[in-house]
Short mmCIF file of C-alpha atoms and ligand atoms in Angstrom, two decimals:
data_model
loop_
_atom_site.label_atom_id
_atom_site.label_comp_id
_atom_site.label_asym_id
_atom_site.label_seq_id
_atom_site.Cartn_x
_atom_site.Cartn_y
_atom_site.Cartn_z
CA UNK X 1 0.02 0.07 0.05
CA UNK X 2 1.96 2.91 1.07
CA UNK X 3 5.40 2.91 -0.13
CA UNK X 4 4.76 0.02 -2.44
CA UNK X 5 7.93 -0.49 -4.17
CA UNK X 6 8.13 -1.84 -7.74
CA UNK X 7 8.20 -5.54 -7.56
CA UNK X 8 11.65 -6.48 -8.72
CA UNK X 9 11.32 -8.02 -5.33
CA UNK X 10 12.37 -11.50 -5.48
CA UNK X 11 15.86 -10.28 -6.23
CA UNK X 12 16.07 -8.54 -3.07
CA UNK X 13 17.71 -11.40 -1.29
CA UNK X 14 20.56 -10.98 -3.90
CA UNK X 15 23.72 -9.37 -2.56
CA UNK X 16 24.08 -5.70 -3.05
CA UNK X 17 26.47 -6.12 -5.96
CA UNK X 18 23.83 -8.08 -7.93
CA UNK X 19 20.93 -5.99 -6.88
CA UNK X 20 22.45 -2.86 -8.57
CA UNK X 21 21.81 -4.76 -11.84
CA UNK X 22 18.30 -5.88 -11.11
CA UNK X 23 16.65 -4.73 -14.27
CA UNK X 24 19.03 -6.54 -16.45
CA UNK X 25 18.95 -9.69 -14.33
CA UNK X 26 15.26 -9.73 -14.34
CA UNK X 27 15.07 -9.66 -18.09
CA UNK X 28 17.58 -12.38 -18.62
CA UNK X 29 17.21 -14.26 -15.47
CA UNK X 30 16.61 -17.80 -16.83
CA UNK X 31 19.42 -17.40 -19.52
CA UNK X 32 21.86 -16.39 -16.83
CA UNK X 33 20.82 -19.30 -14.69
CA UNK X 34 21.77 -21.61 -17.33
CA UNK X 35 25.24 -20.39 -17.58
CA UNK X 36 27.96 -21.80 -15.57
CA UNK X 37 29.34 -19.98 -12.62
CA UNK X 38 26.21 -18.28 -11.87
CA UNK X 39 24.26 -18.63 -8.73
CA UNK X 40 20.79 -19.84 -9.75
CA UNK X 41 19.04 -19.48 -6.39
CA UNK X 42 20.01 -15.81 -6.24
CA UNK X 43 18.98 -15.14 -9.77
CA UNK X 44 15.75 -16.95 -9.61
CA UNK X 45 13.25 -14.68 -11.41
CA UNK X 46 10.20 -13.43 -9.55
CA UNK X 47 7.16 -15.74 -9.71
CA UNK X 48 5.38 -13.63 -12.33
CA UNK X 49 8.30 -14.24 -14.75
CA UNK X 50 8.54 -17.93 -14.14
CA UNK X 51 7.29 -20.36 -16.74
CA UNK X 52 4.14 -22.15 -15.86
CA UNK X 53 2.88 -24.36 -18.66
CA UNK X 54 5.73 -26.71 -19.28
CA UNK X 55 4.92 -29.72 -17.25
CA UNK X 56 3.46 -29.98 -13.85
CA UNK X 57 5.94 -31.53 -11.74
CA UNK X 58 8.12 -29.81 -9.17
CA UNK X 59 10.94 -29.32 -11.60
CA UNK X 60 8.64 -27.53 -13.90
CA UNK X 61 7.05 -25.40 -11.28
CA UNK X 62 10.55 -24.23 -10.00
CA UNK X 63 10.46 -21.51 -12.67
CA UNK X 64 12.67 -22.69 -15.47
CA UNK X 65 10.01 -24.43 -17.49
CA UNK X 66 11.38 -27.97 -17.76
CA UNK X 67 13.34 -30.59 -16.23
CA UNK X 68 16.14 -29.89 -18.67
CA UNK X 69 16.22 -26.32 -17.46
CA UNK X 70 16.03 -27.58 -13.85
CA UNK X 71 18.96 -29.86 -14.77
CA UNK X 72 20.86 -27.00 -16.22
CA UNK X 73 20.29 -25.19 -13.01
CA UNK X 74 21.61 -28.09 -10.97
CA UNK X 75 24.64 -28.28 -13.32
CA UNK X 76 24.99 -24.64 -12.98
CA UNK X 77 25.09 -24.72 -9.30
CA UNK X 78 28.40 -26.47 -9.19
CA UNK X 79 29.27 -24.62 -12.37
CA UNK X 80 32.80 -23.76 -11.56
CA UNK X 81 34.10 -27.10 -11.40
CA UNK X 82 32.13 -28.04 -14.61
CA UNK X 83 33.83 -25.69 -16.93
CA UNK X 84 35.96 -26.99 -19.60
CA UNK X 85 39.40 -25.79 -18.52
CA UNK X 86 40.29 -22.72 -20.55
CA UNK X 87 37.24 -22.66 -22.73
CA UNK X 88 34.91 -21.17 -20.18
CA UNK X 89 32.01 -23.38 -21.51
CA UNK X 90 30.19 -26.23 -19.86
CA UNK X 91 30.13 -29.75 -21.37
CA UNK X 92 26.71 -31.01 -22.25
CA UNK X 93 24.89 -31.82 -18.97
CA UNK X 94 24.47 -35.45 -19.96
CA UNK X 95 28.22 -36.06 -20.42
CA UNK X 96 28.97 -34.87 -17.04
CA UNK X 97 26.25 -36.79 -15.42
CA UNK X 98 27.03 -40.03 -17.20
CA UNK X 99 30.66 -39.65 -16.10
CA UNK X 100 29.67 -39.04 -12.55
CA UNK X 101 27.35 -41.87 -12.38
CA UNK X 102 30.44 -44.08 -12.65
CA UNK X 103 31.89 -42.51 -9.79
CA UNK X 104 28.99 -42.95 -7.33
CA UNK X 105 26.36 -45.42 -6.48
CA UNK X 106 24.21 -46.08 -9.46
CA UNK X 107 21.02 -45.64 -7.63
CA UNK X 108 21.96 -42.17 -6.62
CA UNK X 109 21.98 -40.87 -10.21
CA UNK X 110 18.52 -39.39 -9.80
CA UNK X 111 19.75 -37.11 -7.21
CA UNK X 112 21.57 -35.27 -9.98
CA UNK X 113 18.24 -34.20 -11.30
CA UNK X 114 17.89 -31.88 -8.16
CA UNK X 115 18.96 -28.45 -8.86
CA UNK X 116 21.93 -27.69 -6.61
CA UNK X 117 23.25 -31.30 -6.85
CA UNK X 118 26.39 -31.79 -8.91
CA UNK X 119 28.99 -34.46 -8.46
CA UNK X 120 30.54 -33.09 -5.37
CA UNK X 121 27.16 -32.59 -3.51
CA UNK X 122 26.01 -35.81 -4.89
CA UNK X 123 29.01 -37.55 -3.19
CA UNK X 124 28.39 -35.79 0.15
CA UNK X 125 24.71 -36.89 -0.01
CA UNK X 126 25.54 -40.44 -0.73
CA UNK X 127 28.36 -40.63 1.83
CA UNK X 128 25.64 -39.44 4.46
CA UNK X 129 23.38 -42.27 3.38
CA UNK X 130 21.06 -40.28 0.99
CA UNK X 131 21.14 -42.61 -2.02
CA UNK X 132 18.11 -41.23 -3.75
CA UNK X 133 15.38 -38.54 -3.79
CA UNK X 134 13.17 -40.72 -1.65
CA UNK X 135 15.56 -40.55 1.33
CA UNK X 136 15.75 -36.81 1.12
CA UNK X 137 11.93 -36.53 0.90
CA UNK X 138 11.75 -38.88 3.93
CA UNK X 139 14.21 -36.67 5.78
CA UNK X 140 12.12 -33.56 4.88
CA UNK X 141 8.78 -35.27 6.06
CA UNK X 142 10.37 -36.37 9.38
CA UNK X 143 12.29 -33.38 10.35
CA UNK X 144 11.39 -30.33 8.46
CA UNK X 145 7.74 -30.58 7.27
CA UNK X 146 5.81 -27.44 8.55
CA UNK X 147 9.07 -25.74 9.50
CA UNK X 148 10.88 -22.85 7.88
CA UNK X 149 12.89 -24.01 4.93
CA UNK X 150 15.91 -22.22 6.55
CA UNK X 151 16.09 -25.33 8.93
CA UNK X 152 16.59 -27.77 6.24
CA UNK X 153 19.02 -25.50 4.48
CA UNK X 154 21.07 -25.26 7.78
CA UNK X 155 20.98 -29.05 8.08
CA UNK X 156 22.09 -29.61 4.58
CA UNK X 157 25.07 -27.29 5.15
CA UNK X 158 26.07 -28.31 8.69
CA UNK X 159 25.34 -32.08 8.45
CA UNK X 160 25.86 -33.01 4.84
CA UNK X 161 28.59 -30.51 4.29
CA UNK X 162 26.98 -28.68 1.35
CA UNK X 163 29.10 -25.63 1.27
CA UNK X 164 27.11 -23.12 -0.78
CA UNK X 165 23.99 -21.78 0.74
CA UNK X 166 22.23 -21.47 -2.55
CA UNK X 167 22.88 -25.09 -3.39
CA UNK X 168 21.25 -26.07 -0.03
CA UNK X 169 18.43 -23.73 -0.73
CA UNK X 170 17.84 -25.06 -4.24
CA UNK X 171 17.76 -28.60 -2.93
CA UNK X 172 15.48 -27.75 -0.12
CA UNK X 173 13.06 -26.08 -2.39
CA UNK X 174 13.00 -28.93 -4.92
CA UNK X 175 12.28 -31.64 -2.14
CA UNK X 176 9.82 -29.34 -0.38
CA UNK X 177 7.83 -28.91 -3.60
CA UNK X 178 8.01 -32.55 -4.54
CA UNK X 179 6.58 -33.59 -1.19
CA UNK X 180 3.87 -30.85 -1.47
CA UNK X 181 2.90 -32.21 -4.89
CA UNK X 182 2.66 -35.68 -3.47
CA UNK X 183 0.53 -34.52 -0.54
CA UNK X 184 -1.89 -32.89 -2.91
CA UNK X 185 -2.80 -36.24 -4.34
CA UNK X 186 -3.42 -37.90 -0.96
CA UNK X 187 -5.71 -37.23 1.91
CA UNK X 188 -2.88 -35.63 3.77
CA UNK X 189 -4.10 -32.07 3.22
CA UNK X 190 -6.41 -32.69 6.20
CA UNK X 191 -3.31 -33.65 8.26
CA UNK X 192 -1.39 -30.58 7.10
CA UNK X 193 -4.52 -28.41 7.53
CA UNK X 194 -4.82 -29.54 11.10
CA UNK X 195 -1.21 -28.57 11.58
CA UNK X 196 -1.55 -25.34 9.75
CA UNK X 197 -1.47 -22.15 11.69
CA UNK X 198 -3.13 -18.80 11.11
CA UNK X 199 -1.63 -15.58 12.12
CA UNK X 200 -3.34 -12.22 11.56
CA UNK X 201 -1.41 -9.04 10.81
CA UNK X 202 -2.84 -6.10 12.60
CA UNK X 203 -2.17 -2.38 12.79
CA UNK X 204 -3.44 0.98 12.09
CA UNK X 205 -4.69 2.19 8.71
CA UNK X 206 -1.69 2.74 6.53
CA UNK X 207 0.82 1.24 8.90
CA UNK X 208 2.04 -0.96 6.20
CA UNK X 209 0.32 -4.36 6.57
CA UNK X 210 -0.02 -5.00 2.97
CA UNK X 211 3.70 -3.95 2.32
CA UNK X 212 4.73 -6.26 5.10
CA UNK X 213 2.94 -9.34 3.75
CA UNK X 214 4.10 -8.74 0.29
CA UNK X 215 7.64 -7.78 0.84
CA UNK X 216 8.58 -9.71 3.92
CA UNK X 217 6.44 -12.71 3.91
CA UNK X 218 6.41 -13.23 0.30
CA UNK X 219 10.03 -12.55 -0.68
CA UNK X 220 12.39 -13.94 1.96
CA UNK X 221 13.77 -17.31 2.11
CA UNK X 222 12.72 -17.47 5.81
CA UNK X 223 9.09 -17.19 4.95
CA UNK X 224 8.19 -17.50 1.34
CA UNK X 225 8.03 -21.34 1.27
CA UNK X 226 6.22 -21.33 4.59
CA UNK X 227 3.40 -18.91 4.22
CA UNK X 228 0.20 -18.33 2.17
CA UNK X 229 -0.80 -14.78 2.35
CA UNK X 230 -4.40 -13.79 2.53
CA UNK X 231 -4.70 -10.03 1.75
CA UNK X 232 -7.60 -8.01 3.07
CA UNK X 233 -10.53 -8.11 0.64
CA UNK X 234 -10.59 -4.38 0.09
CA UNK X 235 -11.19 -4.94 -3.62
CA UNK X 236 -14.52 -6.49 -2.71
CA UNK X 237 -15.53 -3.41 -0.65
CA UNK X 238 -14.77 -1.16 -3.48
CA UNK X 239 -16.79 -3.19 -5.91
CA UNK X 240 -19.92 -4.81 -4.83
CA UNK X 241 -22.40 -6.54 -7.11
CA UNK X 242 -23.17 -5.92 -10.79
CA UNK X 243 -23.54 -2.18 -10.23
CA UNK X 244 -20.17 -1.99 -8.74
CA UNK X 245 -20.99 -0.07 -5.71
CA UNK X 246 -18.07 1.19 -3.52
CA UNK X 247 -19.19 0.58 -0.03
CA UNK X 248 -15.83 1.85 1.51
CA UNK X 249 -16.45 5.11 -0.20
CA UNK X 250 -20.07 5.13 0.80
CA UNK X 251 -19.09 4.58 4.41
CA UNK X 252 -16.56 7.53 4.46
CA UNK X 253 -19.01 9.81 2.57
CA UNK X 254 -21.92 9.06 4.90
CA UNK X 255 -20.54 7.20 7.90
CA UNK X 256 -23.63 7.39 10.07
CA UNK X 257 -25.75 6.04 7.28
CA UNK X 258 -23.45 3.28 6.19
CA UNK X 259 -21.13 2.24 9.20
CA UNK X 260 -23.31 -0.74 10.16
CA UNK X 261 -23.83 -1.79 6.63
CA UNK X 262 -20.06 -1.57 5.86
CA UNK X 263 -18.94 -3.29 9.04
CA UNK X 264 -21.44 -6.00 8.25
CA UNK X 265 -20.08 -6.44 4.81
CA UNK X 266 -16.53 -6.39 5.99
CA UNK X 267 -17.35 -9.23 8.32
CA UNK X 268 -19.09 -11.31 5.46
CA UNK X 269 -16.16 -10.78 3.10
CA UNK X 270 -13.72 -12.09 5.76
CA UNK X 271 -15.85 -15.18 6.25
CA UNK X 272 -15.89 -15.81 2.45
CA UNK X 273 -12.13 -15.15 2.30
CA UNK X 274 -11.50 -17.54 5.15
CA UNK X 275 -13.29 -20.24 3.41
CA UNK X 276 -11.46 -19.59 0.10
CA UNK X 277 -8.13 -19.75 1.67
CA UNK X 278 -8.83 -22.73 3.96
CA UNK X 279 -7.56 -25.35 1.79
CA UNK X 280 -4.11 -24.22 1.16
CA UNK X 281 -1.09 -26.48 1.66
CA UNK X 282 1.48 -24.15 3.20
CA UNK X 283 1.94 -24.44 7.03
CA UNK X 284 1.39 -20.96 7.83
CA UNK X 285 -1.42 -18.70 6.78
CA UNK X 286 -0.95 -15.01 7.16
CA UNK X 287 -4.12 -13.06 7.00
CA UNK X 288 -4.36 -9.26 6.80
CA UNK X 289 -6.48 -8.32 9.81
CA UNK X 290 -9.17 -10.35 11.43
CA UNK X 291 -12.95 -10.17 12.62
CA UNK X 292 -11.35 -9.27 15.94
CA UNK X 293 -9.83 -6.01 14.69
CA UNK X 294 -13.09 -5.31 13.01
CA UNK X 295 -14.77 -5.75 16.48
CA UNK X 296 -12.15 -4.31 18.84
CA UNK X 297 -11.08 -1.47 16.77
CA UNK X 298 -13.36 -0.28 13.96
CA UNK X 299 -16.73 -1.06 15.49
CA UNK X 300 -15.80 0.45 18.67
CA UNK X 301 -14.58 3.49 16.90
CA UNK X 302 -17.71 3.93 14.68
CA UNK X 303 -19.83 3.32 17.85
CA UNK X 304 -17.90 6.03 19.78
CA UNK X 305 -18.36 8.36 17.00
CA UNK X 306 -22.07 7.73 17.07
CA UNK X 307 -22.01 6.46 13.54
CA UNK X 308 -23.47 3.19 14.83
CA UNK X 309 -26.32 3.50 17.18
CA UNK X 310 -27.30 1.36 20.17
CA UNK X 311 -29.63 -0.78 18.25
CA UNK X 312 -27.09 -1.44 15.46
CA UNK X 313 -24.37 -2.32 17.88
CA UNK X 314 -26.68 -4.76 19.68
CA UNK X 315 -27.53 -6.29 16.39
CA UNK X 316 -23.97 -6.61 15.50
CA UNK X 317 -23.10 -8.16 18.84
CA UNK X 318 -25.98 -10.52 18.50
CA UNK X 319 -24.53 -12.27 15.57
CA UNK X 320 -20.84 -11.79 16.09
CA UNK X 321 -20.21 -14.10 19.00
CA UNK X 322 -22.35 -17.09 17.67
CA UNK X 323 -21.02 -16.77 14.21
CA UNK X 324 -17.42 -16.58 15.28
CA UNK X 325 -17.76 -19.34 17.65
CA UNK X 326 -19.14 -21.57 14.89
CA UNK X 327 -16.28 -20.79 12.46
CA UNK X 328 -13.03 -21.82 13.96
CA UNK X 329 -11.10 -20.84 10.90
CA UNK X 330 -11.72 -17.19 11.86
CA UNK X 331 -9.82 -17.48 15.05
CA UNK X 332 -6.03 -17.04 14.69
CA UNK X 333 -3.31 -18.97 16.35
CA UNK X 334 -1.41 -15.67 16.76
CA UNK X 335 -1.44 -11.96 16.05
CA UNK X 336 1.33 -9.91 14.68
CA UNK X 337 0.91 -6.21 15.58
CA UNK X 338 2.63 -3.77 13.40
CA UNK X 339 2.98 -0.70 15.53
CA UNK X 340 3.54 2.82 14.53
CA UNK X 341 2.41 6.27 15.80
CA UNK X 342 -0.72 7.78 14.37
CA UNK X 343 1.28 10.57 12.90
CA UNK X 344 3.41 8.18 11.05
CA UNK X 345 0.49 6.41 9.70
CA UNK X 346 -1.12 9.62 8.74
CA UNK X 347 1.98 10.55 6.66
CA UNK X 348 1.91 7.31 4.95
CA UNK X 349 -1.81 7.65 4.25
CA UNK X 350 -1.22 11.00 2.74
CA UNK X 351 1.46 9.55 0.53
CA UNK X 352 -0.57 6.73 -0.76
CA UNK X 353 -3.64 8.87 -1.37
CA UNK X 354 -6.41 6.11 -1.52
CA UNK X 355 -9.19 8.16 -2.87
CA UNK X 356 -11.77 6.94 -0.34
CA UNK X 357 -9.68 8.13 2.61
CA UNK X 358 -9.40 11.73 1.65
CA UNK X 359 -11.52 12.64 4.75
CA UNK X 360 -9.76 10.46 7.29
CA UNK X 361 -8.33 12.66 9.93
CA UNK X 362 -5.30 12.40 12.16
CA UNK X 363 -7.80 12.36 15.10
CA UNK X 364 -9.53 9.28 13.76
CA UNK X 365 -6.33 7.60 13.40
CA UNK X 366 -5.36 8.45 17.03
CA UNK X 367 -8.61 6.78 18.15
CA UNK X 368 -7.88 3.63 16.07
CA UNK X 369 -4.27 3.58 17.46
CA UNK X 370 -5.55 3.69 20.92
CA UNK X 371 -7.88 0.81 20.30
CA UNK X 372 -5.16 -1.27 18.82
CA UNK X 373 -2.97 -0.48 21.69
CA UNK X 374 -5.45 -1.37 24.38
CA UNK X 375 -6.13 -4.53 22.57
CA UNK X 376 -2.66 -5.77 21.66
CA UNK X 377 -0.17 -4.17 24.10
CA UNK X 378 0.35 -4.86 27.73
CA UNK X 379 -1.41 -2.28 29.96
CA UNK X 380 -0.56 -1.54 33.56
CA UNK X 381 -3.73 0.23 34.49
CA UNK X 382 -5.55 -0.77 37.61
CA UNK X 383 -9.15 -1.31 38.43
CA UNK X 384 -11.98 -1.29 35.97
CA UNK X 385 -11.75 -1.15 32.27
CA UNK X 386 -8.28 -2.58 31.94
CA UNK X 387 -7.54 -4.74 29.18
CA UNK X 388 -5.46 -7.78 30.27
CA UNK X 389 -2.53 -8.84 28.45
CA UNK X 390 0.08 -10.94 29.98
CA UNK X 391 3.65 -11.77 29.38
CA UNK X 392 4.14 -15.36 28.22
CA UNK X 393 3.95 -17.79 31.11
CA UNK X 394 7.52 -18.10 32.78
CA UNK X 395 7.94 -21.75 31.77
CA UNK X 396 7.28 -20.80 28.19
CA UNK X 397 9.72 -17.87 28.00
CA UNK X 398 12.59 -20.29 27.65
CA UNK X 399 11.29 -21.41 24.42
CA UNK X 400 11.06 -17.97 23.02
CA UNK X 401 14.13 -17.01 21.04
CA UNK X 402 15.97 -13.95 22.49
CA UNK X 403 15.12 -11.86 19.43
CA UNK X 404 11.37 -11.93 20.22
CA UNK X 405 11.32 -12.49 23.90
CA UNK X 406 10.32 -9.14 24.94
CA UNK X 407 7.82 -8.65 22.11
CA UNK X 408 5.43 -11.54 22.67
CA UNK X 409 2.35 -11.09 24.88
CA UNK X 410 -0.72 -13.17 25.57
CA UNK X 411 -4.18 -11.76 25.22
CA UNK X 412 -6.23 -12.64 28.17
CA UNK X 413 -8.73 -11.34 30.74
CA UNK X 414 -12.23 -11.97 31.63
CA UNK X 415 -13.89 -9.92 28.96
CA UNK X 416 -11.55 -10.63 26.15
CA UNK X 417 -13.56 -12.58 23.48
CA UNK X 418 -13.34 -16.11 24.66
CA UNK X 419 -12.05 -17.28 21.36
CA UNK X 420 -8.72 -15.36 21.63
CA UNK X 421 -7.96 -15.92 25.26
CA UNK X 422 -4.33 -16.66 25.53
CA UNK X 423 -3.69 -16.08 21.91
CA UNK X 424 -0.09 -14.74 21.69
CA UNK X 425 0.80 -11.47 19.89
CA UNK X 426 4.02 -10.45 18.52
CA UNK X 427 4.55 -6.70 18.52
CA UNK X 428 6.73 -5.29 15.74
CA UNK X 429 7.94 -1.78 15.61
CA UNK X 430 7.11 -0.19 12.25
CA UNK X 431 7.65 3.46 13.20
CA UNK X 432 10.55 3.86 10.73
CA UNK X 433 10.25 3.71 7.06
CA UNK X 434 12.19 0.96 5.36
CA UNK X 435 13.43 1.01 1.87
CA UNK X 436 12.98 -2.68 1.33
CA UNK X 437 15.03 -2.51 -1.86
CA UNK X 438 18.09 -1.39 0.08
CA UNK X 439 17.70 -2.55 3.58
CA UNK X 440 17.67 -6.20 2.92
CA UNK X 441 18.97 -7.07 6.38
CA UNK X 442 16.06 -5.31 8.06
CA UNK X 443 13.72 -7.14 5.82
CA UNK X 444 15.23 -10.45 6.77
CA UNK X 445 15.23 -9.53 10.35
CA UNK X 446 11.50 -9.06 10.29
CA UNK X 447 11.19 -12.28 8.38
CA UNK X 448 13.24 -14.13 11.02
CA UNK X 449 11.26 -12.83 13.95
CA UNK X 450 8.05 -13.83 12.28
CA UNK X 451 9.54 -17.29 11.56
CA UNK X 452 10.68 -17.65 15.12
CA UNK X 453 7.20 -16.59 16.43
CA UNK X 454 5.70 -19.19 14.18
CA UNK X 455 7.96 -21.80 15.63
CA UNK X 456 7.00 -20.84 19.11
CA UNK X 457 3.40 -20.90 18.53
CA UNK X 458 3.67 -24.17 16.79
CA UNK X 459 5.52 -25.74 19.64
CA UNK X 460 3.00 -24.29 22.12
CA UNK X 461 0.19 -25.90 20.04
CA UNK X 462 1.84 -29.17 20.08
CA UNK X 463 2.17 -29.15 23.97
CA UNK X 464 -0.94 -27.32 25.01
CA UNK X 465 -1.04 -29.24 28.42
CA UNK X 466 2.22 -27.70 29.57
CA UNK X 467 0.74 -24.28 29.12
CA UNK X 468 -2.59 -24.82 30.91
CA UNK X 469 -1.01 -26.42 33.94
CA UNK X 470 1.14 -23.35 34.28
CA UNK X 471 -1.20 -20.62 33.36
CA UNK X 472 -1.20 -19.16 36.79
CA UNK X 473 2.42 -18.18 36.37
CA UNK X 474 1.45 -15.57 33.98
CA UNK X 475 2.25 -12.06 35.01
CA UNK X 476 0.31 -8.81 34.65
CA UNK X 477 -2.99 -10.56 34.95
CA UNK X 478 -5.69 -7.85 34.65
CA UNK X 479 -9.36 -7.70 33.74
CA UNK X 480 -11.08 -5.89 31.00
CA UNK X 481 -14.47 -4.69 31.82
CA UNK X 482 -17.24 -4.21 29.31
CA UNK X 483 -18.48 -0.82 28.58
CA UNK X 484 -21.91 0.30 27.27
CA UNK X 485 -23.37 -2.03 24.81
CA UNK X 486 -20.89 -4.64 25.82
CA UNK X 487 -18.16 -2.93 23.91
CA UNK X 488 -14.72 -3.72 24.98
CA UNK X 489 -12.80 -0.77 26.30
CA UNK X 490 -9.63 0.01 28.05
CA UNK X 491 -9.18 2.89 30.26
CA UNK X 492 -5.97 1.78 31.77
CA UNK X 493 -2.73 3.62 31.30
CA UNK X 494 -0.33 1.73 29.16
CA UNK X 495 3.16 0.85 29.78
CA UNK X 496 5.30 3.94 29.78
CA UNK X 497 6.82 4.75 26.33
CA UNK X 498 10.25 3.94 27.69
CA UNK X 499 9.24 0.42 28.24
CA UNK X 500 7.52 0.20 24.65
CA UNK X 501 10.76 1.53 23.33
CA UNK X 502 12.33 -1.69 24.33
CA UNK X 503 10.06 -3.27 21.61
CA UNK X 504 12.53 -1.62 19.11
CA UNK X 505 13.38 -4.98 17.82
CA UNK X 506 15.77 -3.97 15.22
CA UNK X 507 18.37 -1.68 16.52
CA UNK X 508 20.36 -2.30 13.45
CA UNK X 509 17.70 -0.40 11.52
CA UNK X 510 19.30 2.79 11.83
CA UNK X 511 19.63 3.12 8.15
CA UNK X 512 15.92 3.72 7.42
CA UNK X 513 15.39 6.13 4.76
CA UNK X 514 12.69 8.66 5.16
CA UNK X 515 9.69 8.87 2.94
P1 LIG C 601 -6.99 -1.35 6.77
O1 LIG C 601 -7.53 -2.57 7.10
O2 LIG C 601 -6.20 -0.65 7.86
O3 LIG C 601 -6.02 -1.53 5.41
P2 LIG C 601 -4.85 -0.57 4.87
O4 LIG C 601 -4.88 -0.81 3.47
O5 LIG C 601 -4.97 0.91 5.35
O6 LIG C 601 -3.55 -1.19 5.59
P3 LIG C 601 -2.04 -0.97 5.16
O7 LIG C 601 -1.84 0.39 4.67
O8 LIG C 601 -1.35 -1.08 6.61
O9 LIG C 601 -1.57 -2.10 4.29
O10 LIG C 601 -8.05 -0.20 6.20
C1 LIG C 601 -8.57 -0.29 4.91
C2 LIG C 601 -9.56 0.76 4.89
O11 LIG C 601 -10.88 0.22 5.33
C3 LIG C 601 -9.30 1.93 5.74
O12 LIG C 601 -9.87 3.15 5.07
C4 LIG C 601 -10.09 1.68 7.02
C5 LIG C 601 -11.30 0.94 6.57
N1 LIG C 601 -11.91 -0.04 7.45
C6 LIG C 601 -12.93 0.42 8.26
O13 LIG C 601 -13.45 1.32 8.07
N2 LIG C 601 -13.53 -0.74 9.07
C7 LIG C 601 -12.93 -1.92 9.17
O14 LIG C 601 -13.50 -2.78 9.95
C8 LIG C 601 -11.76 -2.18 8.42
C9 LIG C 601 -11.21 -3.58 8.53
C10 LIG C 601 -11.33 -1.25 7.59
#
């Protein structure tokens, strides 16, 4: 949204030297990848440039159209040693493969079809007992299914001895896609769906949720194979029915008239979207917003502004609870709160200039900010009206990686919606603008933290008993009381700004560029 940067994105993981040549690389990516000495993983073209039609196997889906191309990439990955001395050219792929088959176990020849496996890596794999693709797939299923690809990459490097990270990445991707393909044809989707986790990305208007999802979740090795992204259905709000009504626009033009209608439609589109995205294969589903931000933030705001009257809020609440309770897919396993000041969000909103939002004031954003804060951040207020959020239980803290230890909170309290009691929330500081094209490290740090949070939540889910037996060890236990019309409110004072500053999770992010 704001600050959307032209999508040369998949190259962003390339080292700076390469990234200075992005346009050229994008145009000739596949050709370059077929040349010896190039690094195919880094030069992989973005998804929209990949070839789709040539075959349906994993090799074909990897972006270079055919198994031959995939083989070329594998060849290429150990390209230096394959060059004909002095000539700077490669031998035909088959020559090399035929020769190498003589050197290693016959059954392992199929491993050479994996991009990233040339004679040297083949030998290393065989030496470690991986005689064929089947063993690698088994390894993936046993140890890495549902985890970040990075884990298998690390394993291939540290335990098998594959030196180049891009080789390990290529092998991982190939094996992962092969297994995913196989699972599609079996009844295992159910299994993987059970294991699948859903996180919702929250934050004020214009904070950067869409950018976060596109640039961080979609384009980093830590996350891209792991997550399926479900963007907010704004397009549906802008184009309703055969007459193409724009209900977002109608709401902002006449909020009193359309607040209820709009919030109702927002909810309906989320339900439809949840259904549409529910059969995905990837272990992590990242959704932009949730029915809970609708309720905890926007419905509260429009009610406070008297744009929704008592009757309307009562009607909303009368169906909200029962519908949410009957649709477990709407309830996330975790929240990721992108946090920035209302001023920053306002500036970003001005830059992006979404036509419907011309009348959205800084004050309105301040109100939304407060509501996000009281919902997703720890609060130290006392007495009535205090939203309860706790630090993670002491015994769980140890399993939180240091990077995110201070930024994970549990939502809980007597009047928190029962469906999201104890759901953890990761708070990420998004106050500073990041140039995602330049600050690759910042981008990867975001991705790493999300991946770590994902691992943490996954572990927690696998061992829920440990948590419940220790839930009394949570700290900061407080109660949030309902306000008129059973709206959730928080009147408690929040943690002091100095404490929140400790949420500055990327100190290294000093090189942010301003807008
Ligand atoms: P956001 O959901 O905040 O989406 P965004 O595109 O602003 O996010 P970002 O820039 O961070 O990627 O809001 C979309 C628009 O819809 C915005 O004008 C606020 C409005 N809206 C409501 O009025 N009520 C709601 O319940 C929701 C979810 C959005």
